[in-house]
mmCIF file of C-alpha atoms in Angstrom:
data_model
loop_
_atom_site.group_PDB
_atom_site.id
_atom_site.type_symbol
_atom_site.label_atom_id
_atom_site.label_comp_id
_atom_site.label_asym_id
_atom_site.label_seq_id
_atom_site.Cartn_x
_atom_site.Cartn_y
_atom_site.Cartn_z
ATOM 1 C CA MET A 1 -11.596 -7.898 12.197
ATOM 2 C CA VAL A 2 -14.296 -10.275 13.419
ATOM 3 C CA ARG A 3 -13.300 -12.195 16.538
ATOM 4 C CA SER A 4 -15.109 -14.701 18.725
ATOM 5 C CA LYS A 5 -17.198 -12.939 21.420
ATOM 6 C CA PHE A 6 -15.794 -15.403 23.948
ATOM 7 C CA PHE A 7 -12.198 -14.342 23.263
ATOM 8 C CA GLN A 8 -13.153 -10.664 23.239
ATOM 9 C CA PHE A 9 -14.386 -10.879 26.839
ATOM 10 C CA PHE A 10 -12.169 -13.700 28.088
ATOM 11 C CA PRO A 11 -8.868 -13.432 26.175
ATOM 12 C CA PRO A 12 -6.470 -16.293 26.927
ATOM 13 C CA PRO A 13 -3.270 -15.416 28.806
ATOM 14 C CA GLN A 14 -0.682 -13.880 26.501
ATOM 15 C CA PHE A 15 1.888 -16.620 27.163
ATOM 16 C CA LEU A 16 -0.621 -19.200 25.907
ATOM 17 C CA GLN A 17 -1.511 -17.294 22.734
ATOM 18 C CA MET A 18 2.075 -17.236 21.365
ATOM 19 C CA LYS A 19 0.969 -14.709 18.784
ATOM 20 C CA ALA A 20 3.611 -13.512 16.370
ATOM 21 C CA VAL A 21 4.575 -9.885 15.893
ATOM 22 C CA GLY A 22 4.199 -8.400 12.407
ATOM 23 C CA LEU A 23 7.632 -7.526 10.986
ATOM 24 C CA ASP A 24 7.843 -5.440 7.817
ATOM 25 C CA ILE A 25 11.314 -5.452 6.225
ATOM 26 C CA SER A 26 12.181 -3.169 3.299
ATOM 27 C CA ASP A 27 15.409 -2.055 1.629
ATOM 28 C CA VAL A 28 15.819 0.884 4.011
ATOM 29 C CA SER A 29 14.031 0.005 7.260
ATOM 30 C CA LEU A 30 12.191 -2.534 9.365
ATOM 31 C CA ARG A 31 9.022 -1.902 11.369
ATOM 32 C CA PHE A 32 7.218 -4.184 13.766
ATOM 33 C CA VAL A 33 3.848 -4.165 15.538
ATOM 34 C CA GLU A 34 2.366 -6.424 18.180
ATOM 35 C CA LEU A 35 -1.414 -6.685 18.620
ATOM 36 C CA ILE A 36 -2.863 -7.629 22.012
ATOM 37 C CA GLU A 37 -6.393 -8.970 22.490
ATOM 38 C CA THR A 38 -8.342 -7.055 25.144
ATOM 39 C CA LYS A 39 -11.983 -6.705 26.195
ATOM 40 C CA GLN A 40 -12.179 -3.557 24.047
ATOM 41 C CA GLY A 41 -10.748 -5.313 20.981
ATOM 42 C CA MET A 42 -7.198 -5.489 19.689
ATOM 43 C CA GLU A 43 -4.731 -2.877 20.866
ATOM 44 C CA ILE A 44 -1.163 -1.963 19.949
ATOM 45 C CA GLY A 45 1.518 -3.597 22.107
ATOM 46 C CA ARG A 46 5.195 -3.374 21.268
ATOM 47 C CA PHE A 47 6.106 -1.462 18.129
ATOM 48 C CA GLY A 48 9.123 0.283 16.656
ATOM 49 C CA GLU A 49 11.375 0.740 13.671
ATOM 50 C CA ARG A 50 15.027 0.573 12.708
ATOM 51 C CA ALA A 51 16.931 1.957 9.738
ATOM 52 C CA ILE A 52 18.685 -0.531 7.460
ATOM 53 C CA PRO A 53 21.913 0.744 5.848
ATOM 54 C CA ARG A 54 22.068 0.854 2.063
ATOM 55 C CA GLY A 55 23.309 -2.329 0.447
ATOM 56 C CA VAL A 56 22.098 -4.738 3.136
ATOM 57 C CA ILE A 57 18.889 -5.393 1.177
ATOM 58 C CA GLU A 58 18.537 -4.450 -2.479
ATOM 59 C CA GLY A 59 15.309 -4.847 -4.410
ATOM 60 C CA GLY A 60 13.972 -6.995 -1.591
ATOM 61 C CA GLU A 61 16.900 -9.460 -1.721
ATOM 62 C CA VAL A 62 19.117 -9.867 1.334
ATOM 63 C CA LYS A 63 22.643 -9.120 0.110
ATOM 64 C CA LYS A 64 24.360 -9.006 3.515
ATOM 65 C CA PRO A 65 22.684 -11.525 5.855
ATOM 66 C CA SER A 66 25.169 -10.929 8.672
ATOM 67 C CA ASP A 67 24.423 -7.185 8.726
ATOM 68 C CA LEU A 68 20.676 -7.790 8.820
ATOM 69 C CA ARG A 69 21.200 -10.400 11.552
ATOM 70 C CA ALA A 70 23.005 -7.791 13.645
ATOM 71 C CA ILE A 71 20.045 -5.408 13.349
ATOM 72 C CA LEU A 72 17.582 -8.174 14.227
ATOM 73 C CA SER A 73 19.706 -9.122 17.234
ATOM 74 C CA GLU A 74 19.609 -5.506 18.470
ATOM 75 C CA VAL A 75 15.806 -5.453 18.107
ATOM 76 C CA LYS A 76 15.589 -8.772 19.949
ATOM 77 C CA LYS A 77 17.712 -7.407 22.800
ATOM 78 C CA GLU A 78 15.708 -4.184 23.170
ATOM 79 C CA TYR A 79 12.153 -5.458 22.617
ATOM 80 C CA ASN A 80 12.466 -9.185 23.381
ATOM 81 C CA LEU A 81 10.704 -10.220 20.190
ATOM 82 C CA GLU A 82 10.419 -13.975 19.746
ATOM 83 C CA PHE A 83 8.000 -15.050 17.013
ATOM 84 C CA VAL A 84 7.435 -12.882 13.928
ATOM 85 C CA ALA A 85 5.497 -12.967 10.672
ATOM 86 C CA VAL A 86 7.655 -11.416 7.967
ATOM 87 C CA SER A 87 6.828 -9.486 4.803
ATOM 88 C CA LEU A 88 8.249 -10.376 1.403
ATOM 89 C CA PRO A 89 8.778 -7.825 -1.408
ATOM 90 C CA GLU A 90 6.015 -7.916 -3.979
ATOM 91 C CA GLU A 91 8.392 -7.108 -6.850
ATOM 92 C CA LYS A 92 9.926 -10.567 -6.356
ATOM 93 C CA ALA A 93 6.571 -12.360 -6.213
ATOM 94 C CA TYR A 94 4.209 -13.801 -8.805
ATOM 95 C CA LEU A 95 0.438 -13.872 -8.384
ATOM 96 C CA PHE A 96 -2.077 -15.689 -10.538
ATOM 97 C CA ASP A 97 -5.553 -17.216 -10.425
ATOM 98 C CA LEU A 98 -6.010 -20.880 -11.271
ATOM 99 C CA ARG A 99 -9.110 -22.868 -12.118
ATOM 100 C CA LEU A 100 -8.977 -26.472 -10.925
ATOM 101 C CA PRO A 101 -11.366 -29.435 -11.112
ATOM 102 C CA GLN A 102 -12.983 -30.233 -7.782
ATOM 103 C CA THR A 103 -10.893 -33.167 -6.543
ATOM 104 C CA GLY A 104 -10.675 -32.272 -2.863
ATOM 105 C CA LYS A 105 -8.541 -29.828 -0.898
ATOM 106 C CA SER A 106 -5.828 -32.413 -0.254
ATOM 107 C CA ASN A 107 -4.985 -32.402 -3.968
ATOM 108 C CA ILE A 108 -4.733 -28.633 -4.459
ATOM 109 C CA ARG A 109 -1.010 -28.283 -3.819
ATOM 110 C CA GLY A 110 -0.138 -31.063 -6.227
ATOM 111 C CA ALA A 111 -2.324 -29.535 -8.937
ATOM 112 C CA ILE A 112 -0.749 -26.098 -8.453
ATOM 113 C CA GLU A 113 2.761 -27.551 -8.610
ATOM 114 C CA LEU A 114 1.987 -29.200 -11.946
ATOM 115 C CA ALA A 115 0.757 -25.873 -13.360
ATOM 116 C CA LEU A 116 3.475 -23.749 -11.790
ATOM 117 C CA GLU A 117 6.070 -23.712 -14.557
ATOM 118 C CA GLU A 118 3.431 -22.689 -17.114
ATOM 119 C CA ARG A 119 2.582 -19.604 -15.053
ATOM 120 C CA VAL A 120 5.875 -18.319 -13.612
ATOM 121 C CA PRO A 121 9.490 -18.242 -14.882
ATOM 122 C CA LEU A 122 10.683 -20.607 -12.163
ATOM 123 C CA LYS A 123 11.165 -24.333 -11.935
ATOM 124 C CA ALA A 124 8.961 -25.995 -9.337
ATOM 125 C CA SER A 125 12.096 -26.947 -7.364
ATOM 126 C CA GLU A 126 13.131 -23.268 -7.257
ATOM 127 C CA ALA A 127 9.771 -21.934 -6.037
ATOM 128 C CA LEU A 128 7.762 -21.725 -2.850
ATOM 129 C CA PHE A 129 4.055 -21.030 -3.083
ATOM 130 C CA ASP A 130 0.883 -20.604 -1.089
ATOM 131 C CA TYR A 131 -2.750 -20.268 -2.108
ATOM 132 C CA GLN A 132 -6.207 -19.134 -1.039
ATOM 133 C CA ILE A 133 -9.477 -20.588 -2.279
ATOM 134 C CA GLU A 134 -11.510 -17.800 -3.860
ATOM 135 C CA LYS A 135 -14.641 -19.841 -4.467
ATOM 136 C CA GLU A 136 -15.673 -23.382 -5.289
ATOM 137 C CA SER A 137 -18.582 -25.420 -6.596
ATOM 138 C CA ASP A 138 -19.310 -29.121 -6.861
ATOM 139 C CA THR A 139 -17.148 -29.341 -9.995
ATOM 140 C CA THR A 140 -14.661 -26.469 -9.857
ATOM 141 C CA MET A 141 -12.308 -24.610 -7.523
ATOM 142 C CA TYR A 142 -10.806 -21.177 -8.134
ATOM 143 C CA VAL A 143 -7.597 -20.500 -6.212
ATOM 144 C CA ASN A 144 -5.431 -17.411 -5.839
ATOM 145 C CA VAL A 145 -1.753 -18.456 -5.914
ATOM 146 C CA SER A 146 1.305 -16.526 -4.728
ATOM 147 C CA VAL A 147 4.821 -17.660 -5.633
ATOM 148 C CA VAL A 148 8.313 -16.504 -4.596
ATOM 149 C CA PRO A 149 11.800 -17.816 -5.432
ATOM 150 C CA ARG A 150 13.111 -20.247 -2.836
ATOM 151 C CA ALA A 151 16.449 -18.400 -2.862
ATOM 152 C CA LEU A 152 14.685 -15.238 -1.657
ATOM 153 C CA ILE A 153 13.387 -17.021 1.461
ATOM 154 C CA ASP A 154 16.783 -18.632 2.056
ATOM 155 C CA GLY A 155 18.370 -15.177 2.295
ATOM 156 C CA TYR A 156 15.936 -14.094 5.017
ATOM 157 C CA LEU A 157 16.256 -17.384 6.894
ATOM 158 C CA GLU A 158 20.037 -16.983 6.947
ATOM 159 C CA ALA A 159 19.657 -13.508 8.433
ATOM 160 C CA PHE A 160 17.251 -14.706 11.132
ATOM 161 C CA SER A 161 19.494 -17.640 12.028
ATOM 162 C CA MET A 162 21.047 -17.079 15.488
ATOM 163 C CA SER A 163 19.340 -13.664 15.832
ATOM 164 C CA GLY A 164 17.035 -14.947 18.565
ATOM 165 C CA ILE A 165 13.941 -14.065 16.520
ATOM 166 C CA ILE A 166 11.987 -16.925 14.947
ATOM 167 C CA PRO A 167 10.016 -16.344 11.703
ATOM 168 C CA VAL A 168 6.815 -18.405 11.778
ATOM 169 C CA ALA A 169 5.340 -17.150 8.502
ATOM 170 C CA PHE A 170 6.281 -15.209 5.379
ATOM 171 C CA GLU A 171 3.748 -13.259 3.342
ATOM 172 C CA ILE A 172 3.856 -11.048 0.271
ATOM 173 C CA GLU A 173 3.685 -7.400 1.299
ATOM 174 C CA ALA A 174 0.620 -6.611 -0.826
ATOM 175 C CA GLN A 175 -1.396 -9.315 0.946
ATOM 176 C CA SER A 176 -0.472 -7.935 4.370
ATOM 177 C CA VAL A 177 -1.354 -4.351 3.408
ATOM 178 C CA THR A 178 -4.694 -5.540 2.032
ATOM 179 C CA ARG A 179 -5.565 -7.282 5.306
ATOM 180 C CA ALA A 180 -4.893 -4.080 7.248
ATOM 181 C CA ILE A 181 -6.599 -1.571 4.962
ATOM 182 C CA ILE A 182 -9.608 -3.146 3.243
ATOM 183 C CA PRO A 183 -12.562 -3.508 5.678
ATOM 184 C CA ASP A 184 -13.343 -7.167 6.361
ATOM 185 C CA GLU A 185 -16.865 -6.901 4.982
ATOM 186 C CA ASP A 186 -15.905 -5.009 1.808
ATOM 187 C CA ASN A 187 -15.742 -7.327 -1.219
ATOM 188 C CA ARG A 188 -15.690 -4.565 -3.816
ATOM 189 C CA ALA A 189 -12.704 -3.837 -6.041
ATOM 190 C CA SER A 190 -10.223 -1.320 -4.640
ATOM 191 C CA MET A 191 -6.750 -0.030 -5.399
ATOM 192 C CA ILE A 192 -4.056 0.427 -2.753
ATOM 193 C CA VAL A 193 -1.138 2.788 -3.390
ATOM 194 C CA ASP A 194 1.660 2.173 -0.859
ATOM 195 C CA PHE A 195 3.982 5.170 -1.252
ATOM 196 C CA GLY A 196 7.250 4.005 0.317
ATOM 197 C CA ARG A 197 10.721 5.504 0.594
ATOM 198 C CA THR A 198 12.292 3.925 -2.502
ATOM 199 C CA ARG A 199 9.320 2.481 -4.383
ATOM 200 C CA THR A 200 5.539 2.451 -4.577
ATOM 201 C CA GLY A 201 3.485 -0.720 -4.544
ATOM 202 C CA ILE A 202 0.176 -0.601 -6.407
ATOM 203 C CA THR A 203 -2.288 -3.364 -5.563
ATOM 204 C CA ILE A 204 -5.730 -4.138 -6.944
ATOM 205 C CA VAL A 205 -7.981 -6.101 -4.606
ATOM 206 C CA GLU A 206 -11.341 -7.712 -5.263
ATOM 207 C CA GLY A 207 -13.353 -9.889 -2.906
ATOM 208 C CA GLY A 208 -10.630 -9.508 -0.302
ATOM 209 C CA MET A 209 -8.081 -11.156 -2.641
ATOM 210 C CA VAL A 210 -5.009 -9.560 -4.200
ATOM 211 C CA GLU A 211 -5.648 -9.811 -7.923
ATOM 212 C CA PHE A 212 -2.850 -7.657 -9.322
ATOM 213 C CA THR A 213 0.322 -5.952 -8.121
ATOM 214 C CA SER A 214 2.810 -3.592 -9.697
ATOM 215 C CA THR A 215 5.878 -1.830 -8.328
ATOM 216 C CA VAL A 216 6.915 1.649 -9.461
ATOM 217 C CA PRO A 217 10.538 2.633 -8.650
ATOM 218 C CA VAL A 218 9.452 6.013 -7.320
ATOM 219 C CA GLY A 219 8.986 6.811 -3.632
ATOM 220 C CA GLY A 220 9.251 9.583 -1.094
ATOM 221 C CA GLY A 221 13.018 9.523 -1.427
ATOM 222 C CA ALA A 222 12.678 10.843 -4.977
ATOM 223 C CA LEU A 223 10.961 13.941 -3.592
ATOM 224 C CA THR A 224 13.729 14.462 -1.053
ATOM 225 C CA GLU A 225 16.367 14.166 -3.761
ATOM 226 C CA ALA A 226 14.479 16.637 -5.952
ATOM 227 C CA ILE A 227 14.528 19.169 -3.107
ATOM 228 C CA MET A 228 18.236 18.531 -2.460
ATOM 229 C CA LYS A 229 19.043 19.175 -6.103
ATOM 230 C CA LYS A 230 16.772 22.201 -6.429
ATOM 231 C CA MET A 231 17.964 23.937 -3.244
ATOM 232 C CA ASN A 232 21.486 22.500 -2.955
ATOM 233 C CA ILE A 233 20.960 21.369 0.638
ATOM 234 C CA SER A 234 21.581 18.225 2.727
ATOM 235 C CA TYR A 235 19.308 15.195 2.850
ATOM 236 C CA ASP A 236 18.095 15.970 6.388
ATOM 237 C CA GLU A 237 17.312 19.574 5.464
ATOM 238 C CA ALA A 238 15.450 18.403 2.358
ATOM 239 C CA GLU A 239 13.402 15.935 4.411
ATOM 240 C CA LYS A 240 12.395 18.718 6.795
ATOM 241 C CA ILE A 241 11.311 21.024 3.960
ATOM 242 C CA LYS A 242 9.405 18.198 2.263
ATOM 243 C CA HIS A 243 7.291 17.566 5.348
ATOM 244 C CA GLU A 244 6.825 21.264 6.077
ATOM 245 C CA LYS A 245 5.725 22.320 2.592
ATOM 246 C CA GLY A 246 4.581 19.148 0.838
ATOM 247 C CA ILE A 247 3.858 19.483 -2.869
ATOM 248 C CA THR A 248 1.377 22.338 -2.609
ATOM 249 C CA SER A 249 1.742 25.359 -4.913
ATOM 250 C CA LYS A 250 1.613 28.089 -2.295
ATOM 251 C CA GLU A 251 2.983 31.533 -3.025
ATOM 252 C CA GLY A 252 6.768 31.390 -3.014
ATOM 253 C CA ASN A 253 6.675 27.616 -3.322
ATOM 254 C CA GLU A 254 5.904 27.325 -7.053
ATOM 255 C CA ASP A 255 9.371 26.290 -8.273
ATOM 256 C CA LEU A 256 9.791 23.703 -5.540
ATOM 257 C CA SER A 257 6.295 22.342 -6.134
ATOM 258 C CA LEU A 258 7.026 21.977 -9.849
ATOM 259 C CA ALA A 259 10.201 20.022 -9.101
ATOM 260 C CA LEU A 260 8.329 17.654 -6.770
ATOM 261 C CA VAL A 261 5.445 17.133 -9.176
ATOM 262 C CA SER A 262 7.911 16.297 -11.953
ATOM 263 C CA ALA A 263 9.501 13.691 -9.687
ATOM 264 C CA ILE A 264 6.242 11.831 -9.015
ATOM 265 C CA SER A 265 4.319 12.395 -12.241
ATOM 266 C CA VAL A 266 5.389 8.933 -13.422
ATOM 267 C CA LEU A 267 3.616 7.478 -10.372
ATOM 268 C CA ARG A 268 0.370 9.269 -11.173
ATOM 269 C CA ASP A 269 0.600 8.093 -14.791
ATOM 270 C CA GLU A 270 1.126 4.476 -13.683
ATOM 271 C CA ILE A 271 -1.878 4.640 -11.348
ATOM 272 C CA ALA A 272 -4.017 5.983 -14.193
ATOM 273 C CA LYS A 273 -2.791 3.252 -16.548
ATOM 274 C CA LEU A 274 -3.531 0.419 -14.106
ATOM 275 C CA TYR A 275 -6.903 1.898 -13.234
ATOM 276 C CA ALA A 276 -7.845 1.967 -16.933
ATOM 277 C CA TYR A 277 -6.506 -1.574 -17.413
ATOM 278 C CA TRP A 278 -8.652 -2.956 -14.611
ATOM 279 C CA GLN A 279 -11.797 -1.156 -15.737
ATOM 280 C CA LYS A 280 -11.461 -2.698 -19.203
ATOM 281 C CA ARG A 281 -10.162 -6.105 -18.125
ATOM 282 C CA ASP A 282 -11.839 -9.184 -19.555
ATOM 283 C CA ASP A 283 -14.021 -11.132 -17.160
ATOM 284 C CA THR A 284 -12.670 -14.349 -15.673
ATOM 285 C CA HIS A 285 -13.982 -17.051 -13.348
ATOM 286 C CA ASP A 286 -17.361 -16.858 -15.124
ATOM 287 C CA ALA A 287 -18.095 -13.672 -13.185
ATOM 288 C CA LYS A 288 -18.049 -10.012 -14.046
ATOM 289 C CA HIS A 289 -15.225 -7.984 -12.527
ATOM 290 C CA MET A 290 -16.271 -4.999 -10.494
ATOM 291 C CA GLY A 291 -14.898 -1.572 -11.265
ATOM 292 C CA ILE A 292 -12.535 -0.007 -8.745
ATOM 293 C CA ASN A 293 -14.573 1.571 -5.980
ATOM 294 C CA LYS A 294 -11.873 3.471 -4.055
ATOM 295 C CA ILE A 295 -8.157 4.234 -4.074
ATOM 296 C CA TYR A 296 -6.509 3.941 -0.646
ATOM 297 C CA LEU A 297 -3.195 5.684 0.029
ATOM 298 C CA CYS A 298 -0.680 4.544 2.624
ATOM 299 C CA GLY A 299 3.072 4.694 3.187
ATOM 300 C CA GLY A 300 5.243 7.165 5.060
ATOM 301 C CA ASP A 301 4.925 10.112 2.672
ATOM 302 C CA SER A 302 1.337 9.571 1.554
ATOM 303 C CA ASN A 303 0.143 12.268 3.957
ATOM 304 C CA LEU A 304 2.349 15.007 2.495
ATOM 305 C CA ALA A 305 0.410 18.229 2.019
ATOM 306 C CA GLY A 306 -1.053 18.305 -1.477
ATOM 307 C CA PHE A 307 -0.358 14.651 -2.350
ATOM 308 C CA VAL A 308 -3.973 13.451 -2.204
ATOM 309 C CA GLU A 309 -5.150 16.535 -4.117
ATOM 310 C CA TYR A 310 -2.467 16.049 -6.784
ATOM 311 C CA LEU A 311 -3.553 12.474 -7.443
ATOM 312 C CA THR A 312 -7.276 13.283 -7.275
ATOM 313 C CA THR A 313 -7.151 16.131 -9.792
ATOM 314 C CA GLY A 314 -4.563 14.527 -12.050
ATOM 315 C CA LEU A 315 -6.165 11.094 -12.445
ATOM 316 C CA ASP A 316 -9.428 12.381 -13.936
ATOM 317 C CA ILE A 317 -11.462 9.554 -12.399
ATOM 318 C CA SER A 318 -14.679 9.564 -10.415
ATOM 319 C CA VAL A 319 -13.697 7.258 -7.520
ATOM 320 C CA ASP A 320 -12.733 8.481 -4.069
ATOM 321 C CA VAL A 321 -8.995 8.865 -3.382
ATOM 322 C CA GLY A 322 -8.018 9.129 0.277
ATOM 323 C CA LEU A 323 -5.701 8.114 3.102
ATOM 324 C CA ALA A 324 -6.277 4.624 4.490
ATOM 325 C CA ASN A 325 -7.427 3.819 8.024
ATOM 326 C CA ILE A 326 -4.799 1.314 9.120
ATOM 327 C CA PHE A 327 -6.773 0.382 12.252
ATOM 328 C CA VAL A 328 -10.083 -0.426 10.520
ATOM 329 C CA ASN A 329 -9.877 -4.202 11.082
ATOM 330 C CA MET A 330 -8.313 -4.221 14.557
ATOM 331 C CA ASN A 331 -10.459 -1.850 16.627
ATOM 332 C CA SER A 332 -13.423 0.493 16.172
ATOM 333 C CA LEU A 333 -11.460 3.200 18.053
ATOM 334 C CA ASN A 334 -14.654 4.244 19.849
ATOM 335 C CA ASN A 335 -13.021 3.700 23.235
ATOM 336 C CA TYR A 336 -9.371 3.327 22.274
ATOM 337 C CA VAL A 337 -6.698 5.762 21.129
ATOM 338 C CA PRO A 338 -3.797 3.899 19.440
ATOM 339 C CA THR A 339 -0.275 4.582 20.672
ATOM 340 C CA ILE A 340 0.745 5.027 17.027
ATOM 341 C CA SER A 341 -0.484 8.348 15.632
ATOM 342 C CA PHE A 342 -2.579 8.359 12.473
ATOM 343 C CA SER A 343 0.218 10.038 10.527
ATOM 344 C CA ASP A 344 2.818 7.469 11.623
ATOM 345 C CA SER A 345 0.389 4.575 11.212
ATOM 346 C CA LEU A 346 0.460 4.994 7.433
ATOM 347 C CA SER A 347 4.005 3.555 7.540
ATOM 348 C CA TYR A 348 2.874 0.530 9.578
ATOM 349 C CA ALA A 349 0.225 -0.909 7.234
ATOM 350 C CA THR A 350 2.271 -3.995 6.315
ATOM 351 C CA ALA A 351 3.313 -4.738 9.895
ATOM 352 C CA ILE A 352 -0.266 -4.385 11.173
ATOM 353 C CA GLY A 353 -1.550 -6.628 8.385
ATOM 354 C CA LEU A 354 0.992 -9.284 9.350
ATOM 355 C CA ALA A 355 0.036 -9.003 13.010
ATOM 356 C CA LEU A 356 -3.648 -9.377 12.080
ATOM 357 C CA ARG A 357 -2.777 -12.579 10.212
ATOM 358 C CA CYS A 358 -1.374 -13.978 13.439
ATOM 359 C CA GLN A 359 -4.611 -13.200 15.290
ATOM 360 C CA GLN A 360 -6.748 -15.286 12.931
#
C-alpha cells in the first residue's frame, strides 16, 4: 500500500489517528486486525478471533442481535476495541457497473438512486449503496456500485448498540479481500477464491475493482463432515485428521481422499464455470476485458495439503493458481516478521483488507 513518505518516517501519535480496526464477521466466527503505522511500514497490532455459536448469524443475517452483542462486549472488554470497520456478506450484496453522463460528482448519488430499482430487486427506500468511480471522461463516468438491504445493516447496528464498539464503516467482504490480496499496482484481471468454513466466495477483479462475485455453499466444514461420516468420529477428531492429511492421495489415504474430493468437486466445477464465463464475456465500457491472469486462494482451509494441486490439475487452465500473500499491500516484509503466521493469515484476509481501508 502506497503511503506518504512523511507519515512513514513521522507517523502521527496513535491517539490522533483514530484508525479503525478491521472486523470480519461470518456465520461461525469473528476476526479482527489492527494495523499500526511505523517507520518500517504498517505492522500488526491487536488481533484475535472468537467463535460465534450456530444460529446467531445465518447466511450473513443477524438472527440473534443480543447474542452477538454479548460476544462483541467480551471482545471489547479483553482487547479494548473502539472503532471498527465491519465486513458484510457478499451473498446479500448486489454489484453492478453503471454508465452515467458527466454532470459532476455531486450528482452521482442521485443518478444511481434513480437507476437502482432497475438493477436490483430492492426499492430505493430499502437499500443502502456506495460506489467507486472506475474511469471518467469529459462526457461520461463509469461507476462501480455496491448495494445491500437496509435491513441487513440494521441487524448489525442493533448488535453493536451498547457493546462499546463503534462501527465507522461497512464494506462488502469481497471488496475487503481484494484490497488485501491484489497488489496495489496490479490492474490485471484476477480471481480470488476465499475458502471459508461454511461457504466459498469467488470474486473476479479487474483494474482493482470487484466486477463479479459468487458464493458457493461449500467450505472447509464440508470436508470435516465428510471425514466424520467416513470414519465415524467426532468433529474435533475429523478436524485434526483433515489438517494432518489434507486431500492428498497418499498410500493408505485413498478412500479418505476420494471422500474429500467428492465433497469439494462442486467448488472446482464452479470455479471452472466462472473462469470460462469471464474469458468469453462481452466487452463493456468501450474497453476490452482482460483475461484472468491469476487465481488467488485464501481462507482457513485453503492451505490444506493437496488443495492447490487439486484445483490446478482439475481446472485445465493455463493461469497460475496459488495461495495469496495477505501482507502484500501493508509491508514488504524485508525487515518485519508479522505476528500472524502465514498459514493463519489466510483466514484474516477480510479483516486486513478492512484495516487497510482505514489507513487510506
